[in-house]
PDB file of N, CA and C in Angstrom:
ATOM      1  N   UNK Y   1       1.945 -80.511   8.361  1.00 94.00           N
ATOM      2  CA  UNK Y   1       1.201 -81.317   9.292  1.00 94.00           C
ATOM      3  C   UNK Y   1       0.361 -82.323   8.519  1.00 94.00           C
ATOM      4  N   UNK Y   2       0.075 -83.263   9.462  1.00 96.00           N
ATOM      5  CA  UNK Y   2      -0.591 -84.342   8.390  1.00 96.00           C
ATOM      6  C   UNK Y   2      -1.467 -85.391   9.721  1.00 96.00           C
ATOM      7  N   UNK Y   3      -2.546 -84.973   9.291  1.00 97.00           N
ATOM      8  CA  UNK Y   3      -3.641 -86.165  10.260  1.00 97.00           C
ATOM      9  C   UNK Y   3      -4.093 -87.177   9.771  1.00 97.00           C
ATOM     10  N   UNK Y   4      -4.084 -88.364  10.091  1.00 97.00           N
ATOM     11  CA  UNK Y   4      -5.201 -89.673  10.090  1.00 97.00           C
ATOM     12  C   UNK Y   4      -6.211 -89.723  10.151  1.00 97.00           C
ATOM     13  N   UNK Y   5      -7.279 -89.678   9.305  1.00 98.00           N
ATOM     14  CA  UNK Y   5      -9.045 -89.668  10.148  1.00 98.00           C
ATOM     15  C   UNK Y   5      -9.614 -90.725   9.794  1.00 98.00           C
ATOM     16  N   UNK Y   6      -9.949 -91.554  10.227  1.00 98.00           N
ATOM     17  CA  UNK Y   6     -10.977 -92.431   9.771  1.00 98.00           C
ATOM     18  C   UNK Y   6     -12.020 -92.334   9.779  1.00 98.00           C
ATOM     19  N   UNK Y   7     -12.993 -92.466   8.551  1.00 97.00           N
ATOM     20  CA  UNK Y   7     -14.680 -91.984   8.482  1.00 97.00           C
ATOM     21  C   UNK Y   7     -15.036 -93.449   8.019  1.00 97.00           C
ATOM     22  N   UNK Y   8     -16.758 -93.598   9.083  1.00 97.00           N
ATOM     23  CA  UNK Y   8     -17.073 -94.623   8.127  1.00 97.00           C
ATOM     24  C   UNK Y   8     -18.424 -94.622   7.943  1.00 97.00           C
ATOM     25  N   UNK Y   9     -18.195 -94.692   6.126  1.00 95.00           N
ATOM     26  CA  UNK Y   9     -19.175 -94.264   5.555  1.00 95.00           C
ATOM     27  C   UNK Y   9     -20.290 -95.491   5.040  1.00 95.00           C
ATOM     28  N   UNK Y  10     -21.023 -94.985   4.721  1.00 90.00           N
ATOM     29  CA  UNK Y  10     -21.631 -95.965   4.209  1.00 90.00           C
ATOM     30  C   UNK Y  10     -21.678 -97.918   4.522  1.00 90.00           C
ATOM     31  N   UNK Y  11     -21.489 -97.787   6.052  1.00 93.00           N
ATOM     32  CA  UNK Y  11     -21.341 -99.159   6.871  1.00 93.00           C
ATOM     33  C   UNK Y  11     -19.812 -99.537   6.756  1.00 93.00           C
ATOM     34  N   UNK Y  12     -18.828 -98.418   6.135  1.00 94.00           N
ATOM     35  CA  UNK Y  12     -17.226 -99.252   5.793  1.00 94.00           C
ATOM     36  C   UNK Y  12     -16.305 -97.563   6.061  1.00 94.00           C
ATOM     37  N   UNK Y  13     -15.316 -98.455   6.867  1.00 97.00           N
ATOM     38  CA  UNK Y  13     -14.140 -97.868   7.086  1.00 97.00           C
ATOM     39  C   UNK Y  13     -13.646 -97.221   6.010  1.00 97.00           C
ATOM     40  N   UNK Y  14     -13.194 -96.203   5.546  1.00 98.00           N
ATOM     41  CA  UNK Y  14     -12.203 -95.109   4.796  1.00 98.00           C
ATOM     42  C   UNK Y  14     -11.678 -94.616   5.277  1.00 98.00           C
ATOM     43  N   UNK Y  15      -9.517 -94.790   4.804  1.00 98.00           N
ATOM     44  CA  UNK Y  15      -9.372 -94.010   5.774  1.00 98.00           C
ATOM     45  C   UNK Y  15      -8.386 -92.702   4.893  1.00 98.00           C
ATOM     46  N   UNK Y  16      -8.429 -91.268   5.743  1.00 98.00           N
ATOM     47  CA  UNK Y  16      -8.172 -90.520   5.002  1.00 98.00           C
ATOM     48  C   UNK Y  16      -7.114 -89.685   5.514  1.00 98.00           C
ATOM     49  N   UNK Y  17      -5.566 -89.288   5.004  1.00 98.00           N
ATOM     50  CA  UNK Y  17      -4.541 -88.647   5.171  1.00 98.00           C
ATOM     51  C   UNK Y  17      -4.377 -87.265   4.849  1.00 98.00           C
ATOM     52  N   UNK Y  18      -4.950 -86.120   5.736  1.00 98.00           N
ATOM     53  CA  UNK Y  18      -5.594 -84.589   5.448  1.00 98.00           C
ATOM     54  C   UNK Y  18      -4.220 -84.245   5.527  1.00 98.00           C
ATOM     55  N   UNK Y  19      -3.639 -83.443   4.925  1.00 97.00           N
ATOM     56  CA  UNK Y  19      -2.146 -82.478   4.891  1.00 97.00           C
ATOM     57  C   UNK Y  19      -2.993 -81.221   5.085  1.00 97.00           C
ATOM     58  N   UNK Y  20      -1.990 -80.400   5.611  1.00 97.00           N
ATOM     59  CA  UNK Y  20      -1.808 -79.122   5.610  1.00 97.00           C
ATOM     60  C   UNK Y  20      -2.011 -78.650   3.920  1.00 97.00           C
ATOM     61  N   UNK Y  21      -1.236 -78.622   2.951  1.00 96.00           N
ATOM     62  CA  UNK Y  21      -0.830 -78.635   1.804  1.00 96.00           C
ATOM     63  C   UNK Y  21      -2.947 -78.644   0.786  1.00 96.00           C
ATOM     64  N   UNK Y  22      -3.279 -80.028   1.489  1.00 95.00           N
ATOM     65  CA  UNK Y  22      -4.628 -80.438   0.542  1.00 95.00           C
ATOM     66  C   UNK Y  22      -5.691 -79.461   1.049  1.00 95.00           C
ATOM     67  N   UNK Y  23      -6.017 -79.234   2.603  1.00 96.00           N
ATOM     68  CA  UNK Y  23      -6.610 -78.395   3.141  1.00 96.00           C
ATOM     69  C   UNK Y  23      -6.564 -77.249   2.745  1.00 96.00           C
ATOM     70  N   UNK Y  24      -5.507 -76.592   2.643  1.00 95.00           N
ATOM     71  CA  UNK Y  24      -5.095 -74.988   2.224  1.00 95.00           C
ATOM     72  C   UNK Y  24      -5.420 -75.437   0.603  1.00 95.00           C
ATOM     73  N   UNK Y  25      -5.520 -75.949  -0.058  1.00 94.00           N
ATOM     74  CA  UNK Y  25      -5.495 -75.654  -1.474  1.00 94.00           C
ATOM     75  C   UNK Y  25      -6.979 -76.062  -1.500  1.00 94.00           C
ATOM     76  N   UNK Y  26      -7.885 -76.943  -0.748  1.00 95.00           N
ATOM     77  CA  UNK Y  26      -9.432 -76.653  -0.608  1.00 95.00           C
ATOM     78  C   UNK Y  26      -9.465 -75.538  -0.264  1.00 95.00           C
ATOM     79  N   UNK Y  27      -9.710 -74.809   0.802  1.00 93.00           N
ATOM     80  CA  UNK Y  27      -9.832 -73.519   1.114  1.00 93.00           C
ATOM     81  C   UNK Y  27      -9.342 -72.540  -0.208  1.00 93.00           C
ATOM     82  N   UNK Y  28      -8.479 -72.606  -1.010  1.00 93.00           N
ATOM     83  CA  UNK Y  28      -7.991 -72.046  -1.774  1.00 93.00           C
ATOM     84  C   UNK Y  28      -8.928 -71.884  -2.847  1.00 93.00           C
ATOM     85  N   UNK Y  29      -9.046 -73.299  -3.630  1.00 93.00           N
ATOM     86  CA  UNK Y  29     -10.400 -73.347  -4.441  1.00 93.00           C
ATOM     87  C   UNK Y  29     -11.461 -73.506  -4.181  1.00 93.00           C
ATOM     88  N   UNK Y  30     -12.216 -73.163  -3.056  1.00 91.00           N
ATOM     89  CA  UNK Y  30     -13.620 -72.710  -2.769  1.00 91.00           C
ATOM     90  C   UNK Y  30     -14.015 -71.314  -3.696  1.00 91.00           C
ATOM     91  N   UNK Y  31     -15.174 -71.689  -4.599  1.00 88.00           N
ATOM     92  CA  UNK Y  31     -15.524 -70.089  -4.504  1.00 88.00           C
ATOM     93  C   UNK Y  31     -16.889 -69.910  -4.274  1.00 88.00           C
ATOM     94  N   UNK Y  32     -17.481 -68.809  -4.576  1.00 85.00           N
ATOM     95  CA  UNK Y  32     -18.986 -68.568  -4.105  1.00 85.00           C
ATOM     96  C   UNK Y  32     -19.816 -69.908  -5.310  1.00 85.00           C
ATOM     97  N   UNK Y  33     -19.335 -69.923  -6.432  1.00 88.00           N
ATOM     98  CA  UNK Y  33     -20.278 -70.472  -7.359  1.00 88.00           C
ATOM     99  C   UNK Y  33     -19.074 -72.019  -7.584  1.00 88.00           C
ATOM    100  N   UNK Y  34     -18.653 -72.651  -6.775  1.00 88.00           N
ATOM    101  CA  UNK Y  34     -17.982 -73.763  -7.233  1.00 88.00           C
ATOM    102  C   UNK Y  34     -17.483 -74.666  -6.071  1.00 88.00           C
ATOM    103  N   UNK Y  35     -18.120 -75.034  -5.312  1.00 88.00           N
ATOM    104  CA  UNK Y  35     -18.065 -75.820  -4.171  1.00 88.00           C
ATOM    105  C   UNK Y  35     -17.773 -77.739  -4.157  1.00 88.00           C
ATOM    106  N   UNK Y  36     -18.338 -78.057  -5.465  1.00 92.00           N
ATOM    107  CA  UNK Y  36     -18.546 -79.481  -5.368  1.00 92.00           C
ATOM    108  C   UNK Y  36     -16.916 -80.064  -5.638  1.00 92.00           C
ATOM    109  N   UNK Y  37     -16.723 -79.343  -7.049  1.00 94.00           N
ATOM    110  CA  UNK Y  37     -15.613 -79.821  -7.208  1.00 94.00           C
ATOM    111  C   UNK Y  37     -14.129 -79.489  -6.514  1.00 94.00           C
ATOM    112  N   UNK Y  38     -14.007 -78.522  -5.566  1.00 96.00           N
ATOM    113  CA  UNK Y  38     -13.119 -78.397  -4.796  1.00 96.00           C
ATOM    114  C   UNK Y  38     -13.353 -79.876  -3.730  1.00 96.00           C
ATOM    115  N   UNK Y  39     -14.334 -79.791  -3.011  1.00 96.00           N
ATOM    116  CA  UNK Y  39     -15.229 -80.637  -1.968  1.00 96.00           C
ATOM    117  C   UNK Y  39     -14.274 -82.073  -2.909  1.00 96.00           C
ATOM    118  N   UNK Y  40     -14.440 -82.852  -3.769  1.00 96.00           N
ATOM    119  CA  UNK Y  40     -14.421 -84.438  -4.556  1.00 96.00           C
ATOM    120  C   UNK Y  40     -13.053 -84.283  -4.646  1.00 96.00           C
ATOM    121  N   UNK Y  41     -11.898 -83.119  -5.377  1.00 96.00           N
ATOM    122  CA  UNK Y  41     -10.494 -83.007  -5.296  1.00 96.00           C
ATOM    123  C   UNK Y  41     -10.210 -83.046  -3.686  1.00 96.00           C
ATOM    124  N   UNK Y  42     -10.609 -82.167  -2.805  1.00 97.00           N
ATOM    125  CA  UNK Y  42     -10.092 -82.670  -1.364  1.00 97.00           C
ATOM    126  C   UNK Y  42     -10.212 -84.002  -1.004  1.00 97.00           C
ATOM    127  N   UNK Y  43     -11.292 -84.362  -0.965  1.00 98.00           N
ATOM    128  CA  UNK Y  43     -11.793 -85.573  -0.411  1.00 98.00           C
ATOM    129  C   UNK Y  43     -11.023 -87.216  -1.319  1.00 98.00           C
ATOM    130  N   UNK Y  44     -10.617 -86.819  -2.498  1.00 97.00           N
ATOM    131  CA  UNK Y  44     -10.446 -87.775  -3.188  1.00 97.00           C
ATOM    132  C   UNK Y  44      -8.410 -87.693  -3.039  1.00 97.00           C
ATOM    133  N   UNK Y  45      -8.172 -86.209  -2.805  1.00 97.00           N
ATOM    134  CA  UNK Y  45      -6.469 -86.330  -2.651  1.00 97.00           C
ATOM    135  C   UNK Y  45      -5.857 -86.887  -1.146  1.00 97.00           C
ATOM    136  N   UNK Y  46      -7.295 -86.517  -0.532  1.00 98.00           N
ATOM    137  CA  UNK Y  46      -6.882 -87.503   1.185  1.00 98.00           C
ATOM    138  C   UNK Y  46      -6.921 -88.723   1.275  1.00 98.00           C
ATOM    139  N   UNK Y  47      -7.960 -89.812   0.417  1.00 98.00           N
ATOM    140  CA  UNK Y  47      -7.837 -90.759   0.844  1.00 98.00           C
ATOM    141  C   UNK Y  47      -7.261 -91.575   0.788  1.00 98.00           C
ATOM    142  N   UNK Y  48      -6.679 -92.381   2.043  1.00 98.00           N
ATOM    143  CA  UNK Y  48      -5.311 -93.270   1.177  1.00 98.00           C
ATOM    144  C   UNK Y  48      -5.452 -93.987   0.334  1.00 98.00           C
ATOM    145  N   UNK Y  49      -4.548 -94.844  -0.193  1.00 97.00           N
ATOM    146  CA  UNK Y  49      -4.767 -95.390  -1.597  1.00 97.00           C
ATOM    147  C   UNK Y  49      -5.519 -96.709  -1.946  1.00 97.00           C
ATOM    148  N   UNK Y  50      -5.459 -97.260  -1.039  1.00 97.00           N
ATOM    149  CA  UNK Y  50      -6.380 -98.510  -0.442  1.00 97.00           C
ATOM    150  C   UNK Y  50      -7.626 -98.519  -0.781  1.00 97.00           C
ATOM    151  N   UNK Y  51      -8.201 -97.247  -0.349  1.00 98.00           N
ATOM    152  CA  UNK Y  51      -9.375 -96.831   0.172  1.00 98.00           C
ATOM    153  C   UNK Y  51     -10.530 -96.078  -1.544  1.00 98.00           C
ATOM    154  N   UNK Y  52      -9.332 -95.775  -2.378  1.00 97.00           N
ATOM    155  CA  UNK Y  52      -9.714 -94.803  -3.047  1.00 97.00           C
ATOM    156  C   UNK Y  52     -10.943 -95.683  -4.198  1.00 97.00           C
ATOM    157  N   UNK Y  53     -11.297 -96.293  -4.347  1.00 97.00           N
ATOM    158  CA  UNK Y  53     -11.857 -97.432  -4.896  1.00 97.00           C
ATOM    159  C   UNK Y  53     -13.353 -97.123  -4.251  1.00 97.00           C
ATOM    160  N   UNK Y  54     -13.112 -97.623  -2.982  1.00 96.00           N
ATOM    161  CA  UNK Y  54     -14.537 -97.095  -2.553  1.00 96.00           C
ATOM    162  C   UNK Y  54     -15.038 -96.066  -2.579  1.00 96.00           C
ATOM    163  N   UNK Y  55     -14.250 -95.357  -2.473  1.00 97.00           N
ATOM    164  CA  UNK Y  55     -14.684 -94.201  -2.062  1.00 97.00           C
ATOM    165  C   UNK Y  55     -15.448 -93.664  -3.227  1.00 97.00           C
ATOM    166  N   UNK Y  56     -14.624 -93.772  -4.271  1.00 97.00           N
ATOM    167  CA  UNK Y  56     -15.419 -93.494  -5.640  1.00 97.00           C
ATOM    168  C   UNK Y  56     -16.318 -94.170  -6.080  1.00 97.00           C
ATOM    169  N   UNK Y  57     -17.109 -95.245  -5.357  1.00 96.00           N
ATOM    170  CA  UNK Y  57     -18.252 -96.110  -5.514  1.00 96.00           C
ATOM    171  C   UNK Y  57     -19.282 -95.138  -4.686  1.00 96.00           C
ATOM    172  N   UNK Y  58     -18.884 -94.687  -3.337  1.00 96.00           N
ATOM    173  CA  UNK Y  58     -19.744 -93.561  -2.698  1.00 96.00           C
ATOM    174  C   UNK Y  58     -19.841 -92.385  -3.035  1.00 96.00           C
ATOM    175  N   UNK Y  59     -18.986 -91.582  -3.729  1.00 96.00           N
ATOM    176  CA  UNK Y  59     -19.080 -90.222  -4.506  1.00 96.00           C
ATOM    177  C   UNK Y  59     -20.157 -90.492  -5.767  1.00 96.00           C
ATOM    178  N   UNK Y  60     -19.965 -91.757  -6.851  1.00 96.00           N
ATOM    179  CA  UNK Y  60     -20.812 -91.698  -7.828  1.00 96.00           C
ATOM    180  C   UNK Y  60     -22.411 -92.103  -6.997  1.00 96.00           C
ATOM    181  N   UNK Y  61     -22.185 -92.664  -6.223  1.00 95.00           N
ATOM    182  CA  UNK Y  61     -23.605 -93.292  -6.119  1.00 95.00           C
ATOM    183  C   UNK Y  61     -24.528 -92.481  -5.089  1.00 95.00           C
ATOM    184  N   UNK Y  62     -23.800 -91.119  -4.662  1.00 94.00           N
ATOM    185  CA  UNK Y  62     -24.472 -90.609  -3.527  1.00 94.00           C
ATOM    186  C   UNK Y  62     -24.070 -89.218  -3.893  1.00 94.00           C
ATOM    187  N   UNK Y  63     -25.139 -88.105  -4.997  1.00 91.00           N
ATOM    188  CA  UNK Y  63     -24.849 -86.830  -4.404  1.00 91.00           C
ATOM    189  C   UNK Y  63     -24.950 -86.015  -3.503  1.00 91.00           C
ATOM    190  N   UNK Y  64     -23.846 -85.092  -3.381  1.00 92.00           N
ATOM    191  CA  UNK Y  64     -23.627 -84.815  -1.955  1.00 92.00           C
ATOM    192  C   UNK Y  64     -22.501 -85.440  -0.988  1.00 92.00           C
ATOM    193  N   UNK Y  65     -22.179 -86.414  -1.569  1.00 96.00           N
ATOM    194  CA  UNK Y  65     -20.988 -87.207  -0.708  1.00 96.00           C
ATOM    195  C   UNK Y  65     -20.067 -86.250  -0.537  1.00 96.00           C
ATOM    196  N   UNK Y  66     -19.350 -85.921  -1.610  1.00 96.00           N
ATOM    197  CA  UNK Y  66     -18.208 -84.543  -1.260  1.00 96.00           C
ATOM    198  C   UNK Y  66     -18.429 -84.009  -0.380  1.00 96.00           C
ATOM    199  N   UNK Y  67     -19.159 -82.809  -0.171  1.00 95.00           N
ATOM    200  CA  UNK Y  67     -19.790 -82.002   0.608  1.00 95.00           C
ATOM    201  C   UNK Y  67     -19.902 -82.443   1.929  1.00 95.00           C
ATOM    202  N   UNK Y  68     -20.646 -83.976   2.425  1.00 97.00           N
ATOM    203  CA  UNK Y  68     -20.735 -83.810   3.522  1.00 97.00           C
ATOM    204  C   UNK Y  68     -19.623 -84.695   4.042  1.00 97.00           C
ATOM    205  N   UNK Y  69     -18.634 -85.598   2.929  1.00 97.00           N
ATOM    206  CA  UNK Y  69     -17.019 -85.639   3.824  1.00 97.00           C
ATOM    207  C   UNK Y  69     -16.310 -84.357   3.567  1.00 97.00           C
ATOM    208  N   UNK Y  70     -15.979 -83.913   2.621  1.00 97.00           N
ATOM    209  CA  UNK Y  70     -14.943 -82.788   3.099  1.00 97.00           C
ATOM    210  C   UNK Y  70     -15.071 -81.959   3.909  1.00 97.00           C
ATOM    211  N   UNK Y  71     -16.595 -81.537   4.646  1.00 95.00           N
ATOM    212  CA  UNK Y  71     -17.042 -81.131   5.822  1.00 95.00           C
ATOM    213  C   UNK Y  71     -16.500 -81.895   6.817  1.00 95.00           C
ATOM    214  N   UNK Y  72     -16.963 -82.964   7.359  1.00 96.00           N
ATOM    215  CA  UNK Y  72     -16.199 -83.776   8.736  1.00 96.00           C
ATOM    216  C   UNK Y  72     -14.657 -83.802   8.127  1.00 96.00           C
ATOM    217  N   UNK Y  73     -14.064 -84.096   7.274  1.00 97.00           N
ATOM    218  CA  UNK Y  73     -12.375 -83.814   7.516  1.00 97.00           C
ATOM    219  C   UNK Y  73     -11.811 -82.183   7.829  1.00 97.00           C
ATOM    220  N   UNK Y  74     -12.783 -81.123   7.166  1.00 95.00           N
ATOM    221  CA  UNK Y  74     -12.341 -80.073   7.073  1.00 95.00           C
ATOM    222  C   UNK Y  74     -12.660 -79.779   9.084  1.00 95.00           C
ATOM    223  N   UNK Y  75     -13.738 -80.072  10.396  1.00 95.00           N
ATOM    224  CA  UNK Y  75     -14.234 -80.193  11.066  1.00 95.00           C
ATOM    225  C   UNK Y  75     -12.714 -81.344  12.185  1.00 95.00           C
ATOM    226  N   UNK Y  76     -12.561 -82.268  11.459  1.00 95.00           N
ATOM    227  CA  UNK Y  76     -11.395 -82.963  12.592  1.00 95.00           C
ATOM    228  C   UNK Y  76      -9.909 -82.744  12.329  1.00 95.00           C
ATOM    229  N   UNK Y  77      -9.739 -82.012  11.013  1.00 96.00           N
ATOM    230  CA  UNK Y  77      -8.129 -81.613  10.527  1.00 96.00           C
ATOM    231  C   UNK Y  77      -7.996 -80.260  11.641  1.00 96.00           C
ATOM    232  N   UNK Y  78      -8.871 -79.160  11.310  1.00 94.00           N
ATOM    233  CA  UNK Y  78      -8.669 -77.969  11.642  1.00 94.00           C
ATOM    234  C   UNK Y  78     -10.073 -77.866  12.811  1.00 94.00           C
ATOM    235  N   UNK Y  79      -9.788 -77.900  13.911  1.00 90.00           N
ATOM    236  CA  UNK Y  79     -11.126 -78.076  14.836  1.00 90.00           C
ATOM    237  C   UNK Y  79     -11.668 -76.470  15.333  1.00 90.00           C
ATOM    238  N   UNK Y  80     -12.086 -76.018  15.522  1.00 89.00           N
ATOM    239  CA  UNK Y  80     -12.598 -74.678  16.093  1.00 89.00           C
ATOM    240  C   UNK Y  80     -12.221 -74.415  17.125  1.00 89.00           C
ATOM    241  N   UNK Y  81     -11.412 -73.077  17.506  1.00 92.00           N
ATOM    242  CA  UNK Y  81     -10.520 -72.549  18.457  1.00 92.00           C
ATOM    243  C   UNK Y  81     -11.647 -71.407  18.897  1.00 92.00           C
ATOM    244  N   UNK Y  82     -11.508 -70.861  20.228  1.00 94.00           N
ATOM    245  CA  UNK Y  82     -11.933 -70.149  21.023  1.00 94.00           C
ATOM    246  C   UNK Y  82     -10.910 -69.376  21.021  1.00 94.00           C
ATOM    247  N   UNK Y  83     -11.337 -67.989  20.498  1.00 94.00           N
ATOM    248  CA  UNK Y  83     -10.575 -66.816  20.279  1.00 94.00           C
ATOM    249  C   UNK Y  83     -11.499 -65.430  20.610  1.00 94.00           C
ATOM    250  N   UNK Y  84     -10.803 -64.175  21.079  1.00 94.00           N
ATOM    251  CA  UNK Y  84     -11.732 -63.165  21.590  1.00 94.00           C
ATOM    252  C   UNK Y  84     -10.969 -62.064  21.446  1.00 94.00           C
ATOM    253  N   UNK Y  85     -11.964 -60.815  21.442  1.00 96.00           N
ATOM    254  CA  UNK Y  85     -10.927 -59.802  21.724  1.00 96.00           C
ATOM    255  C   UNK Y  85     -10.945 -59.155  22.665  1.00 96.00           C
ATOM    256  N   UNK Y  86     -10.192 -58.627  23.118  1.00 94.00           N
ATOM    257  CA  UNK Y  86      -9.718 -58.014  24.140  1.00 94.00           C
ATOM    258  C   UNK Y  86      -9.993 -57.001  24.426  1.00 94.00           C
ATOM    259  N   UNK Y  87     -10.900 -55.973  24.799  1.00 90.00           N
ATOM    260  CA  UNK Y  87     -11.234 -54.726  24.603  1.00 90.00           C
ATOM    261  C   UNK Y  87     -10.815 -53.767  26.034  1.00 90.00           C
TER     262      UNK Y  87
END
């Protein structure tokens, strides 16, 4: 699977191509003590290629950038399902 998202950051359009594939291998390399750099590899393997320029003008110049895009892509790729159990 593969979504389109457009975020815009910092007053400018980025736009970013989330796979199935990049998502699962964030989730994959999350660990308790290593968050950023999973967060900058997601965020930096989604964006299309156009885009990737800026984007790395907003990652160096803003810590925290990772973090709070790979949050909104991780938030519009995979959205929160309503699930229960059945007792």
């Amino acid at each position: 699977m593969k979504k389109s998202i457009v975020l815009t950051i910092a007053g400018k359009e980025l736009g970013f191509d989330v796979t199935t594939e990049n998502y699962n291998g964030y989730l994959n390399d999350i660990m308790p003590n290593n968050k950023v750099a999973p967060s900058h590899n997601f965020v930096m393997r989604s964006v299309v290629e156009s885009d990737k320029d800026e984007l790395r003008k907003v990652l160096e110049s803003s810590p925290g950038a990772a973090m709070q895009i790979s949050g909104l892509l991780q938030q519009e790729f995979a959205p929160a399902i309503e699930i229960s159990v059945k007792k």
